[in-house]
XYZ file of C-alpha atoms in Angstrom:
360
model
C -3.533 20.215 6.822
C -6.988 21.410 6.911
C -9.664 19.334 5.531
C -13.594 20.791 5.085
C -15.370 17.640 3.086
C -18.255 15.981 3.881
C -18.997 11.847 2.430
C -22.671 10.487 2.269
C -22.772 6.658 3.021
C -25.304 3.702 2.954
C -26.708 3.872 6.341
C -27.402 -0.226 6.297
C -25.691 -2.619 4.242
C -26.418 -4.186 1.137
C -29.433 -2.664 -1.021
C -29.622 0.606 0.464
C -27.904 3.019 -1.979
C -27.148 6.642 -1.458
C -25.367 9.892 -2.990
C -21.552 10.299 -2.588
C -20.311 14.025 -2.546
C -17.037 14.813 -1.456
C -15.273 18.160 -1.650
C -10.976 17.398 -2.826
C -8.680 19.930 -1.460
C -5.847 20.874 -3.081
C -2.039 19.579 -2.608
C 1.091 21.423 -3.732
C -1.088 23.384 -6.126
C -0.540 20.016 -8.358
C -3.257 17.331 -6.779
C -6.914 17.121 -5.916
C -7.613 14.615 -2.877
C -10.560 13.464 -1.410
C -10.339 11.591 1.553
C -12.249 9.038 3.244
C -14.154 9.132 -0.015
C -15.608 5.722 1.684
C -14.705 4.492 5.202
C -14.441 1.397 7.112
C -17.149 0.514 9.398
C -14.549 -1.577 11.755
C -12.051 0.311 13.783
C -10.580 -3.214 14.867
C -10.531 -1.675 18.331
C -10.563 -5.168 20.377
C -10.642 -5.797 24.042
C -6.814 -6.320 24.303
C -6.356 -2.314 23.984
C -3.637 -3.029 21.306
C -4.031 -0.241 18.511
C -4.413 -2.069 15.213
C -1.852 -2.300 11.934
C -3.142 -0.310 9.084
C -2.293 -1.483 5.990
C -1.698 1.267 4.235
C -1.387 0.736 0.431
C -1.634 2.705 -2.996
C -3.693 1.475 -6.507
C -4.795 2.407 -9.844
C -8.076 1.640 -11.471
C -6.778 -1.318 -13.541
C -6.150 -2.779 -9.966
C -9.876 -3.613 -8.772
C -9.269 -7.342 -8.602
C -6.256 -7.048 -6.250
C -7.514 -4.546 -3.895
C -10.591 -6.810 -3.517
C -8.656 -10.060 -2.944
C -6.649 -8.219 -0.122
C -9.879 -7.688 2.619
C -9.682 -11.799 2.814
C -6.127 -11.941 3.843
C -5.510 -8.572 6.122
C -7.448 -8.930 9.732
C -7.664 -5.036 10.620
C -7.985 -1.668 8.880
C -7.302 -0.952 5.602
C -6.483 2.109 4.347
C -6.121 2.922 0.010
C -4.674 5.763 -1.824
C -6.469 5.218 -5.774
C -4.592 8.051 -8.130
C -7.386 8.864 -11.029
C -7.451 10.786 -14.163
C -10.677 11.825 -16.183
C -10.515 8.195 -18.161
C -10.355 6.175 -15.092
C -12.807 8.060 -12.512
C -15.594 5.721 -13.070
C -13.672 3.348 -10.766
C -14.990 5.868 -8.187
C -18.686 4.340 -8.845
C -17.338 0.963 -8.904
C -16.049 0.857 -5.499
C -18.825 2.847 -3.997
C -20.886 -0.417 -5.052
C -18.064 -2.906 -4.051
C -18.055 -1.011 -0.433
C -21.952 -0.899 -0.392
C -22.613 -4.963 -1.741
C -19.604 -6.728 0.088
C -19.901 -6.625 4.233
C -16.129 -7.461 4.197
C -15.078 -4.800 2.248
C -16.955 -2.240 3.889
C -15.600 -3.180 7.034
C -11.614 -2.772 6.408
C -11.705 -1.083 3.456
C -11.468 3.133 3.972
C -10.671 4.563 0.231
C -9.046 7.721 -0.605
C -7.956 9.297 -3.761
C -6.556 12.023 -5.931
C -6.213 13.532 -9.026
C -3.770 16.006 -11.188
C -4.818 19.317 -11.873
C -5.253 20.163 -14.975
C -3.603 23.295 -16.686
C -4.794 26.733 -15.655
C -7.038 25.011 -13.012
C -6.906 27.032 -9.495
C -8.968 25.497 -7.489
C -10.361 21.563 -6.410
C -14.016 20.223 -7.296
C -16.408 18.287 -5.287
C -17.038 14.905 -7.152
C -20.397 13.640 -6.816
C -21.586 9.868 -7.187
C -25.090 9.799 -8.330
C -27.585 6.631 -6.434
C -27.027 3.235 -7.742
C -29.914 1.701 -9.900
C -28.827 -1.670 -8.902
C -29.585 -4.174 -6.659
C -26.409 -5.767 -4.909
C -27.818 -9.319 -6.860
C -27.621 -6.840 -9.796
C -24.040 -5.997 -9.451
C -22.578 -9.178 -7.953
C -24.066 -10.422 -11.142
C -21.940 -8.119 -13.748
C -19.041 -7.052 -11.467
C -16.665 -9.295 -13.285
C -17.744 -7.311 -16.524
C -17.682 -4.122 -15.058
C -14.693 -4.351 -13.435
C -12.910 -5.667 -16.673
C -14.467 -2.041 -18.497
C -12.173 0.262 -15.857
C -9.240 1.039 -17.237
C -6.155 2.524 -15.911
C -5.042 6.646 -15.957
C -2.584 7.351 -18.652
C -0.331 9.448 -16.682
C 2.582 9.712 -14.640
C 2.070 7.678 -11.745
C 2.740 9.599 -8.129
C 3.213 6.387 -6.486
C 4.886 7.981 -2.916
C 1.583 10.764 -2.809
C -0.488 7.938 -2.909
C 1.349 6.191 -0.214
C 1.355 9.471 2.009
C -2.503 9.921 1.000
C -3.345 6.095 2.549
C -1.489 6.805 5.682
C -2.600 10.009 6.463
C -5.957 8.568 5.476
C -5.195 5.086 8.117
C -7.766 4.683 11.101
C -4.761 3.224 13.263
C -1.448 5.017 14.449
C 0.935 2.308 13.055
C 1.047 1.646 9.269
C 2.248 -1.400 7.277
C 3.519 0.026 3.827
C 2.867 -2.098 1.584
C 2.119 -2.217 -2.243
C -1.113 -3.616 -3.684
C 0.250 -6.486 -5.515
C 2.345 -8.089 -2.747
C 0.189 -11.494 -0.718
C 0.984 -11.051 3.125
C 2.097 -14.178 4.994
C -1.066 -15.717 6.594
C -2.257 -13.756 10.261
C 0.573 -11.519 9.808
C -1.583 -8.731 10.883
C -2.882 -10.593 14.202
C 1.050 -11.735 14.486
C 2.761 -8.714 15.028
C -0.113 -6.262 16.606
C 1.680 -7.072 20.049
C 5.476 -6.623 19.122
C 4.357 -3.446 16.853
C 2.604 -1.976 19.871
C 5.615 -2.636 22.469
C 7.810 -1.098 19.607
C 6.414 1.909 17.686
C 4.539 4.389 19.729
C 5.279 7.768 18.342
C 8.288 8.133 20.578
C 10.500 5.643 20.254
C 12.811 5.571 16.662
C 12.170 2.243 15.976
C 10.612 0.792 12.776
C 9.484 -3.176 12.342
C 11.429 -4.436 8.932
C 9.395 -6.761 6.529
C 11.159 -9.465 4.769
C 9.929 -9.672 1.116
C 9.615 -12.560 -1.745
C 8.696 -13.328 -5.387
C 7.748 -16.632 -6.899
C 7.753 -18.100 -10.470
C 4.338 -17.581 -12.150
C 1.689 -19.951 -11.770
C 3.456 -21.567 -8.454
C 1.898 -22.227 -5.551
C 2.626 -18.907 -3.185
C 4.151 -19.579 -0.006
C 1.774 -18.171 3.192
C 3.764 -19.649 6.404
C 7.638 -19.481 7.069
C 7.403 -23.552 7.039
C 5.782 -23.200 3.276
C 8.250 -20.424 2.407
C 11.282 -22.461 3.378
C 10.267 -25.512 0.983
C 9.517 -23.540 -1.509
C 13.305 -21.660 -1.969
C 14.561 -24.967 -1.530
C 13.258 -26.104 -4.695
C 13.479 -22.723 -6.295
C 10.243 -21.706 -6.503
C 10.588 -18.647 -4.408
C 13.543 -16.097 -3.751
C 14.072 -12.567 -2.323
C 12.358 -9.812 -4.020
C 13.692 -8.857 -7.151
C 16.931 -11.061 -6.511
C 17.834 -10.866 -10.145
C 16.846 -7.603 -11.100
C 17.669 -5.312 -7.552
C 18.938 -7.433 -5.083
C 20.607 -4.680 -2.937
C 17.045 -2.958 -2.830
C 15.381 -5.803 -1.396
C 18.200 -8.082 0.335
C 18.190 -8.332 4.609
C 21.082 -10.607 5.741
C 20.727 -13.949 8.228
C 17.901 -15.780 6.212
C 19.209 -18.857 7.916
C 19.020 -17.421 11.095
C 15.421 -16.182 10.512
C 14.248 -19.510 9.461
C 15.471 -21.243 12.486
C 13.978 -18.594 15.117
C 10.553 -18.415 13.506
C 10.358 -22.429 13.482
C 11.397 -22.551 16.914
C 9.309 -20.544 18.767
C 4.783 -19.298 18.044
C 6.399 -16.091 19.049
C 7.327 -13.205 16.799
C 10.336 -11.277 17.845
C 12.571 -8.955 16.374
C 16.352 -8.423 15.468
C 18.337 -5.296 15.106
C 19.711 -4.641 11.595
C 22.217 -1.989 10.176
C 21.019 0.436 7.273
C 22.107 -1.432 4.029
C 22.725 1.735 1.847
C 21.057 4.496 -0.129
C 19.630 1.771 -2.580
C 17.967 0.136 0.322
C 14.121 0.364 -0.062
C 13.284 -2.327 2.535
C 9.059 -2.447 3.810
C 8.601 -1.223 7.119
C 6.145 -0.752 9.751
C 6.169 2.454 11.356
C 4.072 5.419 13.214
C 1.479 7.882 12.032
C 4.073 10.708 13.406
C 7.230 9.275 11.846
C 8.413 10.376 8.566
C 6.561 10.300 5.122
C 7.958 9.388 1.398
C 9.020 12.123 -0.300
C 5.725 12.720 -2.477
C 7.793 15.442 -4.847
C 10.417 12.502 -6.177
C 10.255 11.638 -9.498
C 7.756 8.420 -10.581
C 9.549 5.396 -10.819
C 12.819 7.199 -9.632
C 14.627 6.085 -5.715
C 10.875 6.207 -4.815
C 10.988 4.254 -1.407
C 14.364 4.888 -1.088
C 13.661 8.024 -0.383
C 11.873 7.390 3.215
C 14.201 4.508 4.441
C 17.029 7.473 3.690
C 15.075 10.011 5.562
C 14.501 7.143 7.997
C 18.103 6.413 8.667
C 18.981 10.169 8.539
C 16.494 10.535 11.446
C 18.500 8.041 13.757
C 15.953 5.333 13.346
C 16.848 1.690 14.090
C 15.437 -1.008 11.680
C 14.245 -4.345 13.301
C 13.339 -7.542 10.966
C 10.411 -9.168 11.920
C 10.299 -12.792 12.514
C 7.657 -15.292 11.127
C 5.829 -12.894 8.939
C 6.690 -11.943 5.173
C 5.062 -11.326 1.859
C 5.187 -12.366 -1.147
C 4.713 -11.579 -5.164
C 3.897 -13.804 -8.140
C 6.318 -13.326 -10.602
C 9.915 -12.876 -11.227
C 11.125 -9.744 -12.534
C 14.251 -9.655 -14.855
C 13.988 -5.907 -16.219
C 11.963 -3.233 -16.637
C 9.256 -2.587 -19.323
C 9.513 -0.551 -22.210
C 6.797 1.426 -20.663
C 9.341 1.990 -17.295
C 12.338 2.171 -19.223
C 10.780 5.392 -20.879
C 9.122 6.891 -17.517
C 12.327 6.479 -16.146
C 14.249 7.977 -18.853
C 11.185 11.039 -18.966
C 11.412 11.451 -15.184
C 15.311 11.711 -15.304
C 15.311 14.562 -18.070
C 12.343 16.352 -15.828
C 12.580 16.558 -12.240
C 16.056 15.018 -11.251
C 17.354 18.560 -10.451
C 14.179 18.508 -7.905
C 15.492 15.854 -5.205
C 18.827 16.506 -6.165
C 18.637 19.696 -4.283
C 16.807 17.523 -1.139
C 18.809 15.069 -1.380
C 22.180 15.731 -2.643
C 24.239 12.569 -1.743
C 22.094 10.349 -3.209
């Protein structure tokens, strides 16, 4: 895919403020994308020669807070797809000051994002971001209040685009996939830069498997394996979405896991069979190896779609030891809101991946 776009950026930290044009290029003559709309200043290219784990993730507007809390728990690249609409572009602005005004961010964070054409539209614009007024003191001092003003787009959500958009987007080879909301297990990216390199290289069909966990609201979230274990013990924690989609979520041996991660600093793997078409288990995988299926419906077999593809492709899945992540919050059902995506997305588009995918 051809890309002709061109990004101005601060040229020193902090208070020095500058234009932002980018040209968007069109996508399936649906989507407008801009990438590298703003760009890491670290390539996390250290002396151990080890390419470094993107972590490759998707948000809305409405999702400022947790994309800002993530730069303080990820060591390495980080790579965002941000889906807009016309009522949400101002976020666009906001992050251009979050990237200029916070050294941390502007070191991991490389943004990218896209929007829906509208009807009868045939071709992309280029967005411009006009100078900041502010001071970095200035917007330190009202970012709570400015973030709280963004709101979210009121559209169909293309969550698997915006997945493809941050790893095609990444500044490493390998990719964690991972959604915004999820709290990664503490140095998991330091953790498993060896084993990832030794594993995925391009070549080799091998993908790294991340367990995943939820906890009950205002808990205490579990960072290390030691904290995790405690914490299921007294019910505090439990597999991902273990009452609502277990078989989506579930990877066999917990025990087992438990007892290698506490008995060795080391991470290793194990070897573990596909669990089934409802599967939708986080992996870590290569720049070159396949992508979600960005025309599936919203809300509809969405990851499911690329651990299929995955499996279909001869690729062996390998759990990860020691490392995990985690959500606050149990979920028991869907929303109103997803009950009636769902139910829209079923009506509209099910024919589409049908046809791709027919035994699903």
């Amino acid at each position: 895919m051809s890309r002709d776009y061109w990004v101005e950026q601060p040229d020193f930290p902090d208070e020095t403020s500058k234009n932002y044009s980018i040209q968007t290029e069109i996508f399936e003559q649906q989507y407008c994308i801009g990438y590298n709309f703003l760009e890491g200043t670290d390539g996390f290219r250290d002396d151990d020669g080890l390419e470094p784990i993107t972590l490759a993730t998707h948000a809305t507007s409405d999702m400022m807070g947790t994309l800002e809390k993530m730069t303080s728990m990820w060591h390495g690249p980080i790579s965002v797809g941000i889906f807009i609409d016309y009522h949400s572009s101002q976020v666009l602005e906001y992050l251009a000051e979050v990237h200029r005004c916070d050294e941390e961010f502007r070191r991991k964070m490389t943004i990218h994002f896209a929007i829906r054409q509208s009807a009868f539209q045939t071709s992309c614009p280029s967005i411009h971001i006009p100078k900041s007024n502010r001071t970095c003191w200035m917007f330190r001092s009202e970012q709570d209040i400015l973030r709280s003003r963004l709101s979210g787009p009121f559209q169909l959500y293309p969550s698997n685009l915006m997945r493809n958009v941050a790893r095609h987007g990444a500044k490493s080879d390998i990719h964690f996939i991972m959604d915004a909301d999820m709290i990664v297990s503490e140095g998991f990216a330091q953790k498993v830069k060896k084993i990832a390199n030794q594993m995925i290289d391009g070549k080799s069909k091998h993908v790294l498997a991340v367990r995943r966990f939820e906890s009950v609201n205002g808990t205490y979230l579990p960072r290390t394996h030691f904290e995790l274990k405690q914490s299921m013990l007294y019910s505090k924690t439990f597999e991902f979405h273990h009452r609502f989609f277990p078989q989506g979520h579930h990877i066999d041996n917990l025990e087992q896991w438990f007892d290698i991660s506490e008995r060795t600093d080391e991470v290793s793997t194990q070897e573990i069979p596909y669990a089934g078409f409802e599967w939708e288990v986080q992996v870590i995988l290569h720049r070159s190896d396949p992508y979600n299926a960005a025309y599936f419906p919203s809300r509809i077999k969405v990851m499911h779609s690329l651990i299929y593809a995955l499996c279909r492709a001869d690729y062996t899945f390998n759990v990860l030891s020691h490392v995990f992540d985690v959500h606050e919050g149990i979920k028991h059902t869907n929303t109103i809101y997803s009950k009636a995506t769902i139910a829209h997305q079923e009506a509209y588009a099910m024919n589409v991946y049908v046809i791709q995918y027919p035994n699903i």
